[in-house]
C-alpha cells in the first residue's frame, strides 16, 4: 500500500466513523402522566411541569439523595447572625441558552421576576425577600423581611430557577412558550398534548455530565398504555407507574424498576370549622377525630390496595425525613379504644359523615377500605366520588366533612404543613385554627438551627396529631420503570427526573 | 339544482349564534372554579384574584360573553389558561390530526360496512348473512378502548409491527403517519362499520323488494346490475346521511381512542380542557365542532341531491 493510498483509506475511515457518530444521535423518550402547563418557572404550578424544568432550568441550589441542600448555579450561601440577610455567591462561567452570561444582575432579575411578575405563583414562596442587592458581578445579597428558614429549600425548586433576562424581557408573558434558562438542555419545541422536545446545550457549565443528545417528553395519561409504550420500545423511561404493574416490570428482563418515597403524602382533611358541615361530632370534638384515626389500619390499606409498596405513616413527613418525630409513632388500629373515645365524647349511634373522594380508581379503593374499617368503630362514611376540579371548589366552600386529599410535597417540612395547619393557610380547607400553634409554626420558620426547628415541630406534633384536622395515611411510592438500555437513573426524593449522568447503551 | 345552498348557508348564522350562547351558558353550569383549578397546589389568594381579573372571571356573565364573542368575530378565539397558547393555534394543530383519523376511520367503516351490508341483504338467511351480523354485533359491543389496548398488546408489544402511540404528520413522513394511525382508525372505524352495515342491510332489503327492482329483473337485467345500479343507488341515500353524521361525531367522539393511542387530537384537547376548566379552549373547540357538524349535514344534503334524481327539481 503506497503512503498515499494508506492516507486516503485512513481519511475515508475517519470520515465514515464521524458520519456514524453523527448519525447515532441519542434520544431519551420519557413518558409523563400528564401534559405540563406553561413552561415558565414563575407561572408554572404543576408537578409534571417540574419534571420538564429539571432538564431545562437550573436552580441556585439543588437537593441530593438525602435531602441536603447543595449548590447548583450558586457556589455557596451564608446567612447573617440575625437571619435577616443571605449572601449568595454565584457560579462563574455559566451561560443561558441564548448565550447571555449568568451573573448577579441576571440572578437579581430572575428573583425579582418571581416576586413581581403578574400572576407569579412563586411570590408566596419567597415573599420574605424584601430586596435583592448586587454586591459584585458574582454575588447577591437577599435582605429578608423576617428570618425565613425554608428559603433555601424554596431556592432548590422553581423559585430558584434562573431565566435569561434578555429572553424574558423580549417574550414578556409568552416566556412559557419558549423558555430560556441555564439547564443542561435547551427548549426546542412543544406540541401541546403530544411532546416537548429539548436538545443538549453545548455550553452547559457542567457539560461533562450530559451525554444524551435529545430528550422527548411525551404525555400519556393512561398508565397501562404508558407501560405498553415502554414495553414496545416507544419510551425509555416513565414516571408514575401503577403499583399493580410492579410484578410485570420485574419479570420483564428488558425493563428496570426504580422506586423511592415521595416528599408528599395522602391524607384525609377534616372539616372542623368551615361552614355548616363542621357542625358534627367529628368537627367539634378532637376525641371523635382520634376515634376515626384509631379505626383505620394503615398497613392494611397499603397491603390491600397497593401490594404493600407505600409507606404508611401518621405525619406530614416520612420516617426517613430528618424532621420525622419518632416520639409520635403511627398508632395501631384499636377499635375498642375508638369506641371508648366515642362513648367518652357522648356520641351515641353511628356518626354519619360526608366523605368527598376525588375520582381516581386508587383513591376510591382506599376510601372504600377506610369506609369498612371505620364502620366497625361506629362511623358511617358516605363516600361521594367527585371530579377533582369540582372537589377543590367544594373543599373551599366547606361542603365536606372528610376530604381525601394528596399533597405532592416540598423539601422543607414547612411546605408540607404551614398552608394546611396555620389559621390563614390557603390550603387549610378544614379551617383548623389554634393561635398558640400558629405561633409555633411561625417560629419554626424563623429559626435556622435544625435542632431548634425540630424541637418546635415536636410541640406542633403534640397538638396537631391529637387535635388537628388532617389524618395522614401514607407516603406514596415514587415508581419509575425504564428500559435496561438506560444507565445511571436515580430516584430523587422530589421525584423529579435529573437528566445529568444518564446514558443510553 | 342546488338553489337551497345560499339559504342554508345563511341559516348557519343564527344557528351558530345560538350554539355560542349555549356553550357559554352550559359551561357556567360546570361546578368548579377555573381560577382555583389553575392555581392548583399554589392556592395563593392574591394570585387567584389576579387570574380571575386577567381572564375576566370576575365580570358579569353577559360582559364575559360579549368580550369572548367580540374576539371570535375578529377571529380571536382567546388563549388557553393552562398552557397560554392561542386557542386558534391549538385548534389548527389538532383539527387536522382528528380529521385524518376520522377520514381513515370512515374508509375502514365504508370498506367493511357497505359491502357487508349488501352481501348480507342479497344473501339473506345464508351463512354470509349470519356471519356479517355476528361481526356487526361484535363491532357495536366491543368498547373502543378495550379493542385499542388489545391491539396495542398484539401489534406493538408482542409483534412489534406498529408504534403503540403518537402521531406523525403525513407531510413529515407518510409511512410513519399511516403506521401511527392505522390501529386507532381501525378501532374507530369498526364501530361505525357495524352501524353502516346494519343500515345498509335493511335499506337494501327494502329496495330489493321494491317494484322497480322486480321490473328491472323482469327486463332480464343481470342480477349484479339490478343490485348495484338499481337497488344500491336508492338504498344509499339514508346511509349517506348516517355516514356524514357519524363523521361529525368522530370529531369530538374519538376521545377514548385518542386517549388510548395518545394521539394529540381534537377529542383529547376538549376532554383535557373540560377537566382543567380551560373555558376558552372548550368554547373554541365546541364552536368549531358545531360549525363542522352543520357543514357536514349540508354536505350530506348535497350528496343526496347528486345520488337521488328525484330531488333535483
Coordinates of N, CA, C and O in Angstrom, one line a residue, chain B residues 150-213:
Chain B
X150 N -56.0 -4.0 23.4 CA -55.7 -5.4 22.8 C -54.9 -5.3 21.6 O -53.9 -6.0 21.4
X151 N -55.2 -4.3 20.7 CA -54.4 -4.2 19.5 C -53.0 -3.7 19.8 O -52.0 -4.2 19.2
X152 N -52.9 -2.8 20.8 CA -51.5 -2.4 21.2 C -50.7 -3.6 21.7 O -49.6 -3.8 21.3
X153 N -51.3 -4.4 22.5 CA -50.6 -5.5 23.0 C -50.2 -6.5 21.9 O -49.1 -7.0 21.9
X154 N -51.1 -6.7 21.0 CA -50.8 -7.7 19.9 C -49.8 -7.1 18.9 O -48.7 -7.6 18.7
X155 N -50.1 -5.9 18.3 CA -49.3 -5.4 17.2 C -48.1 -4.6 17.7 O -47.1 -4.5 16.9
X156 N -48.1 -4.0 18.9 CA -46.9 -3.2 19.3 C -46.0 -4.0 20.2 O -44.9 -4.2 20.0
X157 N -46.7 -4.5 21.3 CA -45.8 -5.1 22.4 C -45.4 -6.5 21.9 O -44.2 -6.8 22.0
X158 N -46.3 -7.3 21.4 CA -45.9 -8.7 21.1 C -45.2 -8.8 19.8 O -44.1 -9.4 19.7
X159 N -45.8 -8.3 18.7 CA -45.3 -8.5 17.4 C -44.3 -7.4 17.0 O -43.4 -7.6 16.2
X160 N -44.5 -6.2 17.6 CA -43.6 -5.1 17.3 C -43.7 -4.5 15.9 O -42.8 -4.0 15.4
X161 N -44.9 -4.7 15.3 CA -45.1 -4.2 13.9 C -45.4 -2.7 13.9 O -45.0 -2.1 12.9
X162 N -46.2 -2.2 14.8 CA -46.7 -0.9 14.7 C -46.4 -0.1 16.0 O -46.3 -0.7 17.1
X163 N -46.1 1.2 15.9 CA -45.9 2.0 17.1 C -47.1 2.0 18.0 O -48.2 2.1 17.5
X164 N -46.9 2.0 19.3 CA -48.0 1.9 20.2 C -48.8 3.2 20.4 O -49.9 3.2 20.8
X165 N -48.1 4.3 20.1 CA -48.8 5.6 20.3 C -48.2 6.7 19.5 O -47.2 6.5 18.8
X166 N -48.8 7.9 19.6 CA -48.2 9.0 19.0 C -48.8 9.3 17.6 O -49.7 8.6 17.2
X167 N -48.3 10.4 17.0 CA -48.9 10.8 15.7 C -47.7 11.5 14.9 O -47.0 12.3 15.5
X168 N -47.7 11.1 13.7 CA -46.7 11.7 12.8 C -47.5 12.3 11.6 O -48.4 11.7 11.1
X169 N -47.2 13.6 11.3 CA -48.0 14.2 10.2 C -47.6 13.6 8.9 O -46.5 13.2 8.6
X170 N -48.7 13.4 8.0 CA -48.4 12.8 6.7 C -47.4 13.6 5.9 O -46.7 13.1 5.0
X171 N -47.3 14.9 6.2 CA -46.4 15.8 5.4 C -44.9 15.6 5.8 O -44.0 15.9 5.2
X172 N -44.8 15.0 7.0 CA -43.5 14.8 7.6 C -42.9 13.4 7.1 O -41.8 13.3 6.6
X173 N -43.8 12.4 7.2 CA -43.4 11.1 6.9 C -44.7 10.2 6.7 O -45.3 9.8 7.6
X174 N -45.0 10.0 5.4 CA -46.3 9.4 5.1 C -46.4 8.0 5.7 O -47.4 7.6 6.3
X175 N -45.3 7.2 5.6 CA -45.3 5.8 6.0 C -45.6 5.8 7.5 O -46.4 5.1 8.0
X176 N -44.8 6.6 8.3 CA -44.9 6.6 9.7 C -46.3 7.1 10.1 O -46.9 6.7 11.1
X177 N -46.8 8.1 9.3 CA -48.1 8.7 9.6 C -49.2 7.6 9.5 O -50.1 7.4 10.4
X178 N -49.1 6.8 8.5 CA -50.1 5.7 8.3 C -49.9 4.6 9.4 O -50.8 4.1 10.0
X179 N -48.6 4.4 9.8 CA -48.3 3.4 10.8 C -48.9 3.8 12.1 O -49.4 3.0 12.9
X180 N -48.8 5.1 12.4 CA -49.4 5.5 13.8 C -50.9 5.6 13.8 O -51.5 5.5 14.8
X181 N -51.5 5.8 12.6 CA -53.0 6.0 12.6 C -53.8 4.7 12.2 O -55.0 4.7 12.5
X182 N -53.1 3.7 11.7 CA -53.9 2.6 11.2 C -54.7 1.9 12.3 O -55.9 1.6 12.2
X183 N -54.0 1.7 13.5 CA -54.7 1.0 14.6 C -55.9 1.8 15.1 O -57.0 1.3 15.2
X184 N -55.6 3.1 15.5 CA -56.8 3.9 16.0 C -57.9 4.0 15.0 O -59.1 4.0 15.3
X185 N -57.5 4.2 13.7 CA -58.5 4.4 12.7 C -59.4 3.1 12.6 O -60.6 3.1 12.4
X186 N -58.7 1.9 12.7 CA -59.5 0.7 12.6 C -60.4 0.6 13.8 O -61.6 0.2 13.6
X187 N -59.9 0.9 15.0 CA -60.7 0.8 16.2 C -62.0 1.7 16.0 O -63.1 1.3 16.3
X188 N -61.7 3.0 15.6 CA -62.8 3.9 15.5 C -63.8 3.4 14.4 O -65.0 3.5 14.5
X189 N -63.2 2.9 13.3 CA -64.0 2.5 12.1 C -64.8 1.3 12.4 O -65.9 1.2 11.8
X190 N -64.3 0.4 13.2 CA -65.1 -0.9 13.4 C -66.5 -0.6 14.0 O -67.4 -1.3 13.5
X191 N -66.6 0.3 14.9 CA -67.9 0.6 15.4 C -68.9 1.1 14.4 O -70.0 0.7 14.3
X192 N -68.3 2.1 13.6 CA -69.2 2.7 12.6 C -69.5 1.7 11.5 O -70.6 1.7 10.9
X193 N -68.5 0.8 11.1 CA -68.8 -0.2 10.1 C -70.0 -1.0 10.5 O -70.8 -1.3 9.6
X194 N -70.1 -1.3 11.8 CA -71.2 -2.1 12.2 C -72.5 -1.4 12.0 O -73.5 -1.9 11.5
X195 N -72.5 -0.1 12.4 CA -73.7 0.7 12.2 C -74.1 0.8 10.7 O -75.3 0.6 10.3
X196 N -73.1 1.1 9.9 CA -73.4 1.2 8.5 C -73.9 -0.1 7.9 O -74.8 -0.1 7.1
X197 N -73.3 -1.2 8.3 CA -73.7 -2.5 7.8 C -75.2 -2.8 8.1 O -75.9 -3.2 7.2
X198 N -75.6 -2.5 9.4 CA -76.9 -2.8 9.8 C -77.9 -1.9 8.9 O -78.9 -2.4 8.4
X199 N -77.6 -0.7 8.7 CA -78.5 0.2 8.0 C -78.5 -0.1 6.5 O -79.5 -0.1 5.8
X200 N -77.3 -0.4 6.0 CA -77.2 -0.8 4.6 C -78.0 -2.0 4.3 O -78.7 -2.1 3.3
X201 N -78.0 -3.0 5.2 CA -78.7 -4.2 5.1 C -80.2 -4.0 5.0 O -80.9 -4.4 4.1
X202 N -80.7 -3.2 6.0 CA -82.1 -3.0 6.0 C -82.6 -2.2 4.8 O -83.6 -2.4 4.2
X203 N -81.8 -1.2 4.4 CA -82.2 -0.3 3.3 C -82.2 -1.2 2.0 O -83.0 -1.0 1.1
X204 N -81.2 -2.1 1.9 CA -81.1 -2.9 0.7 C -82.2 -3.9 0.6 O -82.8 -4.2 -0.4
X205 N -82.6 -4.5 1.8 CA -83.7 -5.4 1.8 C -85.0 -4.8 1.3 O -85.7 -5.3 0.6
X206 N -85.1 -3.5 1.8 CA -86.3 -2.8 1.4 C -86.3 -2.5 -0.1 O -87.3 -2.8 -0.8
X207 N -85.1 -2.1 -0.6 CA -85.0 -1.8 -2.0 C -85.2 -3.0 -2.9 O -85.9 -3.0 -3.9
X208 N -84.7 -4.1 -2.4 CA -84.7 -5.4 -3.2 C -86.1 -5.9 -3.4 O -86.4 -6.6 -4.3
X209 N -87.0 -5.5 -2.4 CA -88.4 -6.0 -2.6 C -89.3 -4.9 -3.2 O -90.5 -5.1 -3.3
X210 N -88.7 -3.8 -3.7 CA -89.5 -2.8 -4.3 C -89.9 -3.1 -5.7 O -89.2 -4.0 -6.4
X211 N -90.9 -2.4 -6.2 CA -91.4 -2.7 -7.5 C -90.4 -2.6 -8.7 O -90.3 -3.3 -9.6
X212 N -89.6 -1.5 -8.5 CA -88.7 -1.2 -9.7 C -87.6 -2.2 -9.8 O -87.1 -2.5 -10.8
X213 N -87.3 -2.9 -8.7 CA -86.3 -4.0 -8.8 C -87.0 -5.2 -9.5 O -86.3 -5.8 -10.3

